[in-house]
PDB file of C-alpha atoms in Angstrom:
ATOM      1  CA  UNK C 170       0.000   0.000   0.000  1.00 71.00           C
ATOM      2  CA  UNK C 171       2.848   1.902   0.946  1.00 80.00           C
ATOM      3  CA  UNK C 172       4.644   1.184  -1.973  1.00 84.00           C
ATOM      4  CA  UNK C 173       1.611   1.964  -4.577  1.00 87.00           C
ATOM      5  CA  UNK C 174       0.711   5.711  -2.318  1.00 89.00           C
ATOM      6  CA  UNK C 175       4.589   6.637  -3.453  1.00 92.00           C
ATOM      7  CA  UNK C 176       4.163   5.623  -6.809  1.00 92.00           C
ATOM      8  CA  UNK C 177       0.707   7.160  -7.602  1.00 93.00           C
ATOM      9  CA  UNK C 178       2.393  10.563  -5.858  1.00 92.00           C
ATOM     10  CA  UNK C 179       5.717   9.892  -8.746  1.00 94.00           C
ATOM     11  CA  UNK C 180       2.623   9.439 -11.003  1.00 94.00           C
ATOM     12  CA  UNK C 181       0.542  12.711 -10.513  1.00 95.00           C
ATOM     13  CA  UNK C 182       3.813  14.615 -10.885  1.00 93.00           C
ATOM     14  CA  UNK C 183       5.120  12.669 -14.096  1.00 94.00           C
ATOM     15  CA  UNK C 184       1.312  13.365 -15.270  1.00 94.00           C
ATOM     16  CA  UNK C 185       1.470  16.824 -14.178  1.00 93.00           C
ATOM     17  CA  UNK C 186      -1.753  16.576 -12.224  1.00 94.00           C
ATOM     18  CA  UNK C 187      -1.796  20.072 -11.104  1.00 94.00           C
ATOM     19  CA  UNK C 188      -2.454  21.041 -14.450  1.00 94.00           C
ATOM     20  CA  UNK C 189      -4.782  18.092 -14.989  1.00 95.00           C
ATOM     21  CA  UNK C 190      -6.965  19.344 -12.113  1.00 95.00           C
ATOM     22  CA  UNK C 191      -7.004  23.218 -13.433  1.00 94.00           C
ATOM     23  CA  UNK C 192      -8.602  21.735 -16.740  1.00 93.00           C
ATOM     24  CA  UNK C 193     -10.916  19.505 -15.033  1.00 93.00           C
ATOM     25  CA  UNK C 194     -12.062  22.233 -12.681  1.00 92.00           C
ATOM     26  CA  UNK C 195     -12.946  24.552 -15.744  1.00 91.00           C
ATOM     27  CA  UNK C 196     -14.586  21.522 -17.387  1.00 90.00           C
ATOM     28  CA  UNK C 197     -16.674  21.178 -13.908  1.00 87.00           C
ATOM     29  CA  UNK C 198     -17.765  24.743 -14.019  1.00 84.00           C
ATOM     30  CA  UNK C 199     -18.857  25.133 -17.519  1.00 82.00           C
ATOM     31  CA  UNK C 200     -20.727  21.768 -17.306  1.00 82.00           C
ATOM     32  CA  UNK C 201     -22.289  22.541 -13.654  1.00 76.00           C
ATOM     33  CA  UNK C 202     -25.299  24.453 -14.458  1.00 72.00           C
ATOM     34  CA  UNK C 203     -26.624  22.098 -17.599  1.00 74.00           C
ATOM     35  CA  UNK C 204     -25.906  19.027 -15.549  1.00 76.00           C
ATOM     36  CA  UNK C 205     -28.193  20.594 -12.710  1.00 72.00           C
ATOM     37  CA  UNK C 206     -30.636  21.720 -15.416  1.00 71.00           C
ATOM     38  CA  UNK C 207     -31.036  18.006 -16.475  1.00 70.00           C
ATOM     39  CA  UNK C 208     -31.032  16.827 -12.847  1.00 69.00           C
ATOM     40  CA  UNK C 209     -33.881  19.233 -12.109  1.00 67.00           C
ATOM     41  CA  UNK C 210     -35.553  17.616 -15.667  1.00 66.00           C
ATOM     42  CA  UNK C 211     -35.189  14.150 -14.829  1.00 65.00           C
ATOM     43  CA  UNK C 212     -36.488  14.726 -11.263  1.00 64.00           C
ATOM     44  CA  UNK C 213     -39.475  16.708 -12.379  1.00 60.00           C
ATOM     45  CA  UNK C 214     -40.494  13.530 -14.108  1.00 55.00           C
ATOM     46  CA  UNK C 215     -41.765  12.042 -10.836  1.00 52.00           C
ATOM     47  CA  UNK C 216     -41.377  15.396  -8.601  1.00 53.00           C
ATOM     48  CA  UNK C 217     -42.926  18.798  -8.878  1.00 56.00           C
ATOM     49  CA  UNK C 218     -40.279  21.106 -10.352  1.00 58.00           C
ATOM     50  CA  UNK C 219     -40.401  23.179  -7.299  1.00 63.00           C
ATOM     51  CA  UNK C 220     -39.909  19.645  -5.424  1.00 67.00           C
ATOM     52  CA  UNK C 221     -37.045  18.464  -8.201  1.00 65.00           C
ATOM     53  CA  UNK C 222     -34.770  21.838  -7.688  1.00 65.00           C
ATOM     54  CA  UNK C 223     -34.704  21.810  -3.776  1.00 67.00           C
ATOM     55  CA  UNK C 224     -33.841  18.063  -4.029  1.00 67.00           C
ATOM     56  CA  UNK C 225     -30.778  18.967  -6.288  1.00 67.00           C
ATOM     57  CA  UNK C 226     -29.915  21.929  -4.597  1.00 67.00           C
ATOM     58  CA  UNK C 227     -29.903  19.974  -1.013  1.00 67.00           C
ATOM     59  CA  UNK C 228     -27.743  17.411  -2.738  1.00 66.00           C
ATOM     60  CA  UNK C 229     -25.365  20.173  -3.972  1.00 67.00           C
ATOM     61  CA  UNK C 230     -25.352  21.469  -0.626  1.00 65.00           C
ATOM     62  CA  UNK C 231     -24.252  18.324   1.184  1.00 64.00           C
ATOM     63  CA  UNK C 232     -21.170  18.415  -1.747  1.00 64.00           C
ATOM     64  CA  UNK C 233     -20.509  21.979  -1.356  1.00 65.00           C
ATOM     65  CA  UNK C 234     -19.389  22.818   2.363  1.00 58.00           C
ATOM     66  CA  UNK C 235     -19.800  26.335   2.289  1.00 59.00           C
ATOM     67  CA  UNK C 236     -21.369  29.292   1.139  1.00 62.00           C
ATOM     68  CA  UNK C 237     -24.684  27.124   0.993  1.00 61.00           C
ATOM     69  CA  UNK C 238     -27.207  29.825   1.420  1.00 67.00           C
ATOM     70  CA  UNK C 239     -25.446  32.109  -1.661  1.00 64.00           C
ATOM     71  CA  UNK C 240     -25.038  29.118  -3.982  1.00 61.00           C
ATOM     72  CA  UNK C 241     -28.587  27.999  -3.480  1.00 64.00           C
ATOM     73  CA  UNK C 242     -29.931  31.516  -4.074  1.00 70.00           C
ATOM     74  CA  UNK C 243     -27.999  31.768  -7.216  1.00 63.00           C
ATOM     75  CA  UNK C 244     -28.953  28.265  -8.815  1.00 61.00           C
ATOM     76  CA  UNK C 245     -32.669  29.010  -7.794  1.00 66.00           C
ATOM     77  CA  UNK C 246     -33.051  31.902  -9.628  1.00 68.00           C
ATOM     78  CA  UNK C 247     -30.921  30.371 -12.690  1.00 61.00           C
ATOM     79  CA  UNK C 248     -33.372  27.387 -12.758  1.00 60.00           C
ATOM     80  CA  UNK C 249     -36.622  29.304 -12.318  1.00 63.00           C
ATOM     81  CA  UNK C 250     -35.416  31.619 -15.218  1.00 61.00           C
ATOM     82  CA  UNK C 251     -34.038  29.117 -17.988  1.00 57.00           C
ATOM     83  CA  UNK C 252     -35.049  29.637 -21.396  1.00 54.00           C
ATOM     84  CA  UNK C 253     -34.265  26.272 -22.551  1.00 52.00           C
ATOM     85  CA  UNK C 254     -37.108  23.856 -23.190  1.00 52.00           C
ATOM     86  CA  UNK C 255     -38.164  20.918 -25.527  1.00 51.00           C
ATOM     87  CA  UNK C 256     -35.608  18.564 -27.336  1.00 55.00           C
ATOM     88  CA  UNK C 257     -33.221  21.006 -28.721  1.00 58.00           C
ATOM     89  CA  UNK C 258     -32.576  22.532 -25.395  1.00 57.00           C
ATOM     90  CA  UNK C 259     -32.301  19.392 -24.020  1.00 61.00           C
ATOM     91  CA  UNK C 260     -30.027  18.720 -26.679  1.00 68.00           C
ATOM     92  CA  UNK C 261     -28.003  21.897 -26.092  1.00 68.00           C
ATOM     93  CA  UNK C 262     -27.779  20.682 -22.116  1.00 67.00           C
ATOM     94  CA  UNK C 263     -26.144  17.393 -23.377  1.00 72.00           C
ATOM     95  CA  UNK C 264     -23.650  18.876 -25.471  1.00 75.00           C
ATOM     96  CA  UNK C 265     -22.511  21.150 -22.787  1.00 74.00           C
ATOM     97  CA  UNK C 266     -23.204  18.771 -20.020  1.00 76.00           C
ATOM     98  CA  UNK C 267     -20.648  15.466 -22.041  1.00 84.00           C
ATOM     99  CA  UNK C 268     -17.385  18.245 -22.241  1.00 86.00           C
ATOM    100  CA  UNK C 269     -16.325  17.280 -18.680  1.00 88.00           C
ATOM    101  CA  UNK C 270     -17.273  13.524 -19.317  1.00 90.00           C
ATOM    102  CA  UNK C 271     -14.745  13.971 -22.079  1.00 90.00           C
ATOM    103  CA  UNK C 272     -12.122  15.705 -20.779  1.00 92.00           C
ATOM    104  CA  UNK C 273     -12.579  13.180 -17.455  1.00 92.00           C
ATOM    105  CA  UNK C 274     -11.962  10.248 -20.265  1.00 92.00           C
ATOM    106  CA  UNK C 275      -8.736  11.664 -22.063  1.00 92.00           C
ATOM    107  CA  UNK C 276      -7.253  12.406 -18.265  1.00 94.00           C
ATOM    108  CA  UNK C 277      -8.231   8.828 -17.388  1.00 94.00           C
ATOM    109  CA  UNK C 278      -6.727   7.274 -20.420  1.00 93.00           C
ATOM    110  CA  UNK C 279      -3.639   9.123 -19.754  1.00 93.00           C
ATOM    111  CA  UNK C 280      -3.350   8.051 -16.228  1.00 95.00           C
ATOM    112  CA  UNK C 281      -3.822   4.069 -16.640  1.00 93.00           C
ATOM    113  CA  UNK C 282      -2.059   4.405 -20.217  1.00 89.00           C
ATOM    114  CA  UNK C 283      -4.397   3.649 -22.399  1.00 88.00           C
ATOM    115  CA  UNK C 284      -2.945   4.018 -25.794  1.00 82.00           C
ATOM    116  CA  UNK C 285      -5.840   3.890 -27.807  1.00 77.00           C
ATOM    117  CA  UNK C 286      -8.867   5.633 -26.701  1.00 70.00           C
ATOM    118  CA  UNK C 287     -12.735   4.519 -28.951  1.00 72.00           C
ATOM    119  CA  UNK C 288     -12.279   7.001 -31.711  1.00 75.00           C
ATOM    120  CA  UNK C 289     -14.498  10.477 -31.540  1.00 73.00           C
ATOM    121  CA  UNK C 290     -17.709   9.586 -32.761  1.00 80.00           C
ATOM    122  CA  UNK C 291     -17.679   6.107 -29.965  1.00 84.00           C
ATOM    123  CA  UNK C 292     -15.867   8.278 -27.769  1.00 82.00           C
ATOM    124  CA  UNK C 293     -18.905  10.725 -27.783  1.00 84.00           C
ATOM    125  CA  UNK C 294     -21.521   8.293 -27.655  1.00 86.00           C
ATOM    126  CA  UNK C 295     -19.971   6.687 -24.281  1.00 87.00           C
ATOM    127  CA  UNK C 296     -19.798   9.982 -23.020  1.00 87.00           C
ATOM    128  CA  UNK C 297     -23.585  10.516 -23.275  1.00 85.00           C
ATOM    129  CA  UNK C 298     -23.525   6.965 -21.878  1.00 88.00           C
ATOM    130  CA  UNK C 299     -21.549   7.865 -18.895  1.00 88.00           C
ATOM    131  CA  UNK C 300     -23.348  11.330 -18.334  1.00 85.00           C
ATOM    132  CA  UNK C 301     -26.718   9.792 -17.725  1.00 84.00           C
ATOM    133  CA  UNK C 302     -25.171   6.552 -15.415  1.00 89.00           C
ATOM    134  CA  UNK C 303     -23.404   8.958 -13.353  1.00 86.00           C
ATOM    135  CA  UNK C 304     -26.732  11.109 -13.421  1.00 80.00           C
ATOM    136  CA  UNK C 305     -28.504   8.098 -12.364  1.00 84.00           C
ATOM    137  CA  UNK C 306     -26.117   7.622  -9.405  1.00 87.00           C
ATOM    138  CA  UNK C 307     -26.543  10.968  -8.474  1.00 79.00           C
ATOM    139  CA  UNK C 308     -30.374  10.840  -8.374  1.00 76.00           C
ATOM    140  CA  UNK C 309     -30.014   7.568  -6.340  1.00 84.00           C
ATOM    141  CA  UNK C 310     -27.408   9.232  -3.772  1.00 83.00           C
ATOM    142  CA  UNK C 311     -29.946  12.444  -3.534  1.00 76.00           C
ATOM    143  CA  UNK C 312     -32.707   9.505  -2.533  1.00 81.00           C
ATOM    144  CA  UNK C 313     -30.603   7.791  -0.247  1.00 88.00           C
ATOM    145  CA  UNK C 314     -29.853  10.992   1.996  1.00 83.00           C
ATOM    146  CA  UNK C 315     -33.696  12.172   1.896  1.00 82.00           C
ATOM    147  CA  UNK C 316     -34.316   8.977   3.517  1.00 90.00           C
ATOM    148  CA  UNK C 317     -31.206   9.237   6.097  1.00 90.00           C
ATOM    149  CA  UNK C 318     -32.239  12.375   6.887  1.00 86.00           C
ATOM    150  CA  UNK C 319     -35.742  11.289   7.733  1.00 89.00           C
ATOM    151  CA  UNK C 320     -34.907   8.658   9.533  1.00 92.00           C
ATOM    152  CA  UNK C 321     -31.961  10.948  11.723  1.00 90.00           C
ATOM    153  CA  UNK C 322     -35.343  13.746  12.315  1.00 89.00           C
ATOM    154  CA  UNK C 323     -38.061  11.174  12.849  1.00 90.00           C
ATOM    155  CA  UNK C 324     -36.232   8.041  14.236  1.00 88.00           C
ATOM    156  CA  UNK C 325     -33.073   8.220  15.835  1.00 88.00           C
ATOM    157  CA  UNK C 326     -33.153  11.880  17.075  1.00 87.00           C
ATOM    158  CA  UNK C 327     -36.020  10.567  19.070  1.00 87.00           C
ATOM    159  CA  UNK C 328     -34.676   7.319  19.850  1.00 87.00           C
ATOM    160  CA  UNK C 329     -31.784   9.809  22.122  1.00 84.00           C
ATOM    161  CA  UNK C 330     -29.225   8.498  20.133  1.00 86.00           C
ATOM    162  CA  UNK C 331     -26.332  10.001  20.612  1.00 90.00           C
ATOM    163  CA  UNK C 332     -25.232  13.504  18.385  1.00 89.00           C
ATOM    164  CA  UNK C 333     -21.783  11.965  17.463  1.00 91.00           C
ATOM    165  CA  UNK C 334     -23.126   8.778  16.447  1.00 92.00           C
ATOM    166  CA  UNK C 335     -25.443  10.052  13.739  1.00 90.00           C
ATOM    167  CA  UNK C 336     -22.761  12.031  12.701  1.00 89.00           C
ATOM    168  CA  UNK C 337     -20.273   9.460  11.968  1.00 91.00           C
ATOM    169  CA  UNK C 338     -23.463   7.522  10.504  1.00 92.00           C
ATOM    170  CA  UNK C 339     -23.746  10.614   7.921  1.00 88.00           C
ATOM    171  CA  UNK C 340     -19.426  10.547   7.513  1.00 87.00           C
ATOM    172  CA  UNK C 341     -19.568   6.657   6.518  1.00 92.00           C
ATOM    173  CA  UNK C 342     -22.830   7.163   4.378  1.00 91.00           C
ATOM    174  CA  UNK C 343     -21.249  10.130   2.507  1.00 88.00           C
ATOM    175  CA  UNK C 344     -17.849   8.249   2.376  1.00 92.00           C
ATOM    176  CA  UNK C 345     -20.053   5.348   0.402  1.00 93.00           C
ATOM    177  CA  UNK C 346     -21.861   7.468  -2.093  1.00 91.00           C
ATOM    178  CA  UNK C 347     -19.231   9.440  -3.063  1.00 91.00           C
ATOM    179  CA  UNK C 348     -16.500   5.537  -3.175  1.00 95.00           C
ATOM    180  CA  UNK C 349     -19.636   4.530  -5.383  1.00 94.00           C
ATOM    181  CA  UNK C 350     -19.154   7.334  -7.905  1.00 93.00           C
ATOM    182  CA  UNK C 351     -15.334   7.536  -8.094  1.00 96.00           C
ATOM    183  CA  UNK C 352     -15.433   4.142  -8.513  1.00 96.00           C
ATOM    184  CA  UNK C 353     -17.627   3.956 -11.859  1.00 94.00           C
ATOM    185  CA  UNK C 354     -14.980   6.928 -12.510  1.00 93.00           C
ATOM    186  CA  UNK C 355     -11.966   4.726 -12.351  1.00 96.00           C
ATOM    187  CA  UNK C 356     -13.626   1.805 -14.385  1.00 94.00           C
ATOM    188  CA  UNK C 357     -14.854   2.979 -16.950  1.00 92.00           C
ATOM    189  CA  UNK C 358     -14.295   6.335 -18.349  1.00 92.00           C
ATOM    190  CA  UNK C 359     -10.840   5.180 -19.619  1.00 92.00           C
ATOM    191  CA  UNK C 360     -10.526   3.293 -23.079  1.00 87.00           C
ATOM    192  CA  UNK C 361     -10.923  -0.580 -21.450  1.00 88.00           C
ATOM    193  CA  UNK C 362     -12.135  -1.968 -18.611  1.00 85.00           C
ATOM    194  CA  UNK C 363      -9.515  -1.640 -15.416  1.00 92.00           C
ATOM    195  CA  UNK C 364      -9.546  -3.890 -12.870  1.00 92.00           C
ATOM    196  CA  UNK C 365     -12.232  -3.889 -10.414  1.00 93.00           C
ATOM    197  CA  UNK C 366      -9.820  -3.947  -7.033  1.00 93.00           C
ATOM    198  CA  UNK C 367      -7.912  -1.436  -8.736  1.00 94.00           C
ATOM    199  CA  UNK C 368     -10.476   1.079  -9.084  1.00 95.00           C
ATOM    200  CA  UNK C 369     -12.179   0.039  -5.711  1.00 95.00           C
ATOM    201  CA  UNK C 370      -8.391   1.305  -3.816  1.00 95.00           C
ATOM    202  CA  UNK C 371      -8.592   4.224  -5.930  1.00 96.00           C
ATOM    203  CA  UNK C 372     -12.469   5.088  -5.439  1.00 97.00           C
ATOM    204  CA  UNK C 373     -12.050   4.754  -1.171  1.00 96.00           C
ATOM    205  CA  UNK C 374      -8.878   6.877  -1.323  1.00 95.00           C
ATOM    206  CA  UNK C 375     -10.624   9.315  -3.360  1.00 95.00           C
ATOM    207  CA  UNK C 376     -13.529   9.312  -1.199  1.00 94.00           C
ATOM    208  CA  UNK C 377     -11.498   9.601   2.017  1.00 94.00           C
ATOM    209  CA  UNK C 378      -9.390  12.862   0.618  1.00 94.00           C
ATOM    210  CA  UNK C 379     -12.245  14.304  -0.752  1.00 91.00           C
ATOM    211  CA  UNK C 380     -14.456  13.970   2.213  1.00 88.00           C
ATOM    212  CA  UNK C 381     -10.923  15.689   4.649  1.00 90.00           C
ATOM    213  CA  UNK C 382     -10.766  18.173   1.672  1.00 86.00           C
ATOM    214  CA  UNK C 383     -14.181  18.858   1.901  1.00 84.00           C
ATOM    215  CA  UNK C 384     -13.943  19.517   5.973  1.00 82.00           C
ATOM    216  CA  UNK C 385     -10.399  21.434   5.584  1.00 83.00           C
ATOM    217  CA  UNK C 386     -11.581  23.952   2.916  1.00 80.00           C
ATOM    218  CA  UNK C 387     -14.805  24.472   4.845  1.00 78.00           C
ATOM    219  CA  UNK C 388     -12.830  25.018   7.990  1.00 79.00           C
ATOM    220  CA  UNK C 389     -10.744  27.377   5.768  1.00 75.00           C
ATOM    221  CA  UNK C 390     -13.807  29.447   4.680  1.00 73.00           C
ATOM    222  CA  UNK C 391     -14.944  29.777   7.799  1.00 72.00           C
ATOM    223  CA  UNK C 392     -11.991  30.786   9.641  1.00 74.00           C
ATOM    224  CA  UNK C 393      -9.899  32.732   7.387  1.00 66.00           C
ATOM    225  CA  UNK C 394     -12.676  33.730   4.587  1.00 63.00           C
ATOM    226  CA  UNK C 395     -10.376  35.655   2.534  1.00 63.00           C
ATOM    227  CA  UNK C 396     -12.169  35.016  -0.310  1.00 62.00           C
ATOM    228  CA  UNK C 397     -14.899  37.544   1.625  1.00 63.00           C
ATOM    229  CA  UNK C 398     -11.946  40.042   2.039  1.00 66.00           C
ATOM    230  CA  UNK C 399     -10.195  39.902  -1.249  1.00 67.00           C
ATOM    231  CA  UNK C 400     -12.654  39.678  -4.109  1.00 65.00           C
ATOM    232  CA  UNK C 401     -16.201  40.684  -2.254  1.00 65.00           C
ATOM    233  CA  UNK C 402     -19.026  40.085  -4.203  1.00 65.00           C
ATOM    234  CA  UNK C 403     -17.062  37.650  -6.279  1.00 70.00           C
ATOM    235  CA  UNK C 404     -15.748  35.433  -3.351  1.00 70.00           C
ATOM    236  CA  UNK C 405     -18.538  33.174  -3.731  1.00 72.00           C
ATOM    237  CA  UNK C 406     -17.552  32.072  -7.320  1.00 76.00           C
ATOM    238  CA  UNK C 407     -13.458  32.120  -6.533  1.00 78.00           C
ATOM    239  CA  UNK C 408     -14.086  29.630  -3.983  1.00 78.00           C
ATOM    240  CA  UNK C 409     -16.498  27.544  -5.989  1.00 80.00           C
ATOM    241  CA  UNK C 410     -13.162  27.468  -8.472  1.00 84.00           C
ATOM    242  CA  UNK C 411     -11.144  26.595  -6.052  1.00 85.00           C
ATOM    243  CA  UNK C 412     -13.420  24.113  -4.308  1.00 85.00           C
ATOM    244  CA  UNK C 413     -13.767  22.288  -8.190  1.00 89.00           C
ATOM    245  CA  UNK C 414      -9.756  22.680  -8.257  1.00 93.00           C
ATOM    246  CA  UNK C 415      -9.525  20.790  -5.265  1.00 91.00           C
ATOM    247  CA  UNK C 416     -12.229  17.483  -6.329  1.00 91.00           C
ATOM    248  CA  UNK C 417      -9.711  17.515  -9.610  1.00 94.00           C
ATOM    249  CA  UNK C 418      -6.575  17.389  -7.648  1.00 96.00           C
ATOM    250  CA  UNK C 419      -8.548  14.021  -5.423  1.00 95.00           C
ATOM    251  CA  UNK C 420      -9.801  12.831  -8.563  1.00 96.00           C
ATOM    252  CA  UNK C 421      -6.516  12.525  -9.800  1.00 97.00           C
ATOM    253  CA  UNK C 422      -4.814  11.127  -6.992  1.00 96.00           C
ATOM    254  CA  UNK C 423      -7.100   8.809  -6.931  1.00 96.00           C
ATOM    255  CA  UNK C 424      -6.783   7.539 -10.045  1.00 96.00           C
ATOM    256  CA  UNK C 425      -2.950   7.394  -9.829  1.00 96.00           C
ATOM    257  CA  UNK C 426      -3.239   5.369  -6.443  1.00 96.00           C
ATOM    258  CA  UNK C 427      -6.226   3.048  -8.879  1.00 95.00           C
ATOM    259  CA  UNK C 428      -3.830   3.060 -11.645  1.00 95.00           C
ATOM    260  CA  UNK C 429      -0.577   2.169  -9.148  1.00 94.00           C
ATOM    261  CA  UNK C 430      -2.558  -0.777  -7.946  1.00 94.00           C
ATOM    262  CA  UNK C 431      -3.401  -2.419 -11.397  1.00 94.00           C
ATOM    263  CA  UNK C 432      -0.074  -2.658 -12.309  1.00 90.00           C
ATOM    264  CA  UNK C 433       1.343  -4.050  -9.150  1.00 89.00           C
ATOM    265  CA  UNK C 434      -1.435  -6.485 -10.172  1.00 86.00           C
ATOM    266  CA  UNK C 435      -0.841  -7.226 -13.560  1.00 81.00           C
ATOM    267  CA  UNK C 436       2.889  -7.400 -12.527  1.00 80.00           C
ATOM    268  CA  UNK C 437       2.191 -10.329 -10.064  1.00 77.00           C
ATOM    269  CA  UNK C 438       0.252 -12.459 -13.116  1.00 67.00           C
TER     270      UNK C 438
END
């Protein structure tokens, strides 16, 4: 383990994952408010649309650790004024929405060297692919904490159980979700399949930074909030970029730690 955590830091540096993370964090924000567009339209096809946004935003809220009350404001008043409708908008959210998918494929074939990537047209088409799986994933996570969070204000709030508890019960719950998605991350954005214990290390160590990146940057905010200070009005966005700079630099770790493991594996056959 020790062994693979030094070679998937050698890795990120050979890859220069610094500069893999700044592109992936532009990716994120370009793609963010189309993907949350066709979150809210998927939702709204068993929720109310009122219902559907305040499910998506309370998702996004539980990802984002702070300025929760800002970013909800401004994503409310985006969704309630889109002009996008029909199948060509929804067309126009796809095309936007599949740039990060892609750009999360090229970085992935580049980390577990795959030489050959589908072609542009495939390439594409599992992009679209991978958009609404990870979509679906999301939808399912968003379910999954509703329901912890009823049963944490109707069950074991009442039951006295102890603060702490529930809170670690939330940590581990979180931890799984978001292991879950880094994990169909590591499998099978790159050009073939990589092994599933492979991606599995790299998905929990992904989860694990993310989740202490999560807790350090909010602790950051909170304390410091020199984004406040410096930029004003605009600190709410140039922590959002840094926040998406940060889930590239995991991502990518992760991956490198995933892609460490497989060949330690392969090595061993």
């Amino acid at each position: 383990m020790i062994v693979a955590l030094w070679k998937a830091l050698r890795g990120f540096g050979a890859h220069r994952g610094l500069f893999m993370a700044a592109g992936l964090s532009f990716y994120l924000l370009m793609c963010l408010i189309p993907m949350l567009f066709l979150a809210v339209s998927l939702l709204g096809f068993v929720l109310t649309s009122e219902t559907a946004t305040q499910a998506v935003l309370g998702q996004i809220s539980q990802v984002i650790p702070v300025y929760k009350t800002e970013l909800s404001d401004v994503l409310t008043r985006l969704i309630a004024t889109r002009k996008l409708s029909g199948l060509l908008g929804t067309g126009i959210l796809l095309l936007f929405s599949t740039q990060l998918f892609g750009a999360l494929r090229l970085v992935m074939n580049e980390i577990f060297g795959v030489k050959r990537g589908r072609g542009f047209f495939r390439g594409m088409l599992s992009d679209v692919v991978m958009l609404f799986v990870m979509g679906t994933l999301f939808l399912a996570s968003v379910a999954i904490m509703d329901l912890f969070f009823w049963l944490r204000t109707f069950v074991l709030t009442p039951s006295l159980m102890p603060r702490q508890w529930i809170r670690w019960m939330f940590v581990g719950l979180s931890l799984g979700l978001n292991a879950g998605l880094f994990f169909v991350a590591y499998r099978y954005f790159p050009g073939r399949k990589i092994l599933a214990g492979a991606a599995l290390g790299g998905a929990l160590l992904g989860a694990i930074l993310w989740e202490i990146a999560k807790q350090l940057f909010r602790w950051y905010i909170i304390t410091v909030g020199v984004y406040d200070q410096i930029y004003g009005p605009l600190g709410v966005l140039v922590a959002l970029a840094m926040f998406a700079y940060y889930t590239g630099i995991v991502l990518i770790l992760g991956a490198e730690y995933g892609a460490a493991l497989e060949a330690w594996r392969r090595s061993r056959r």
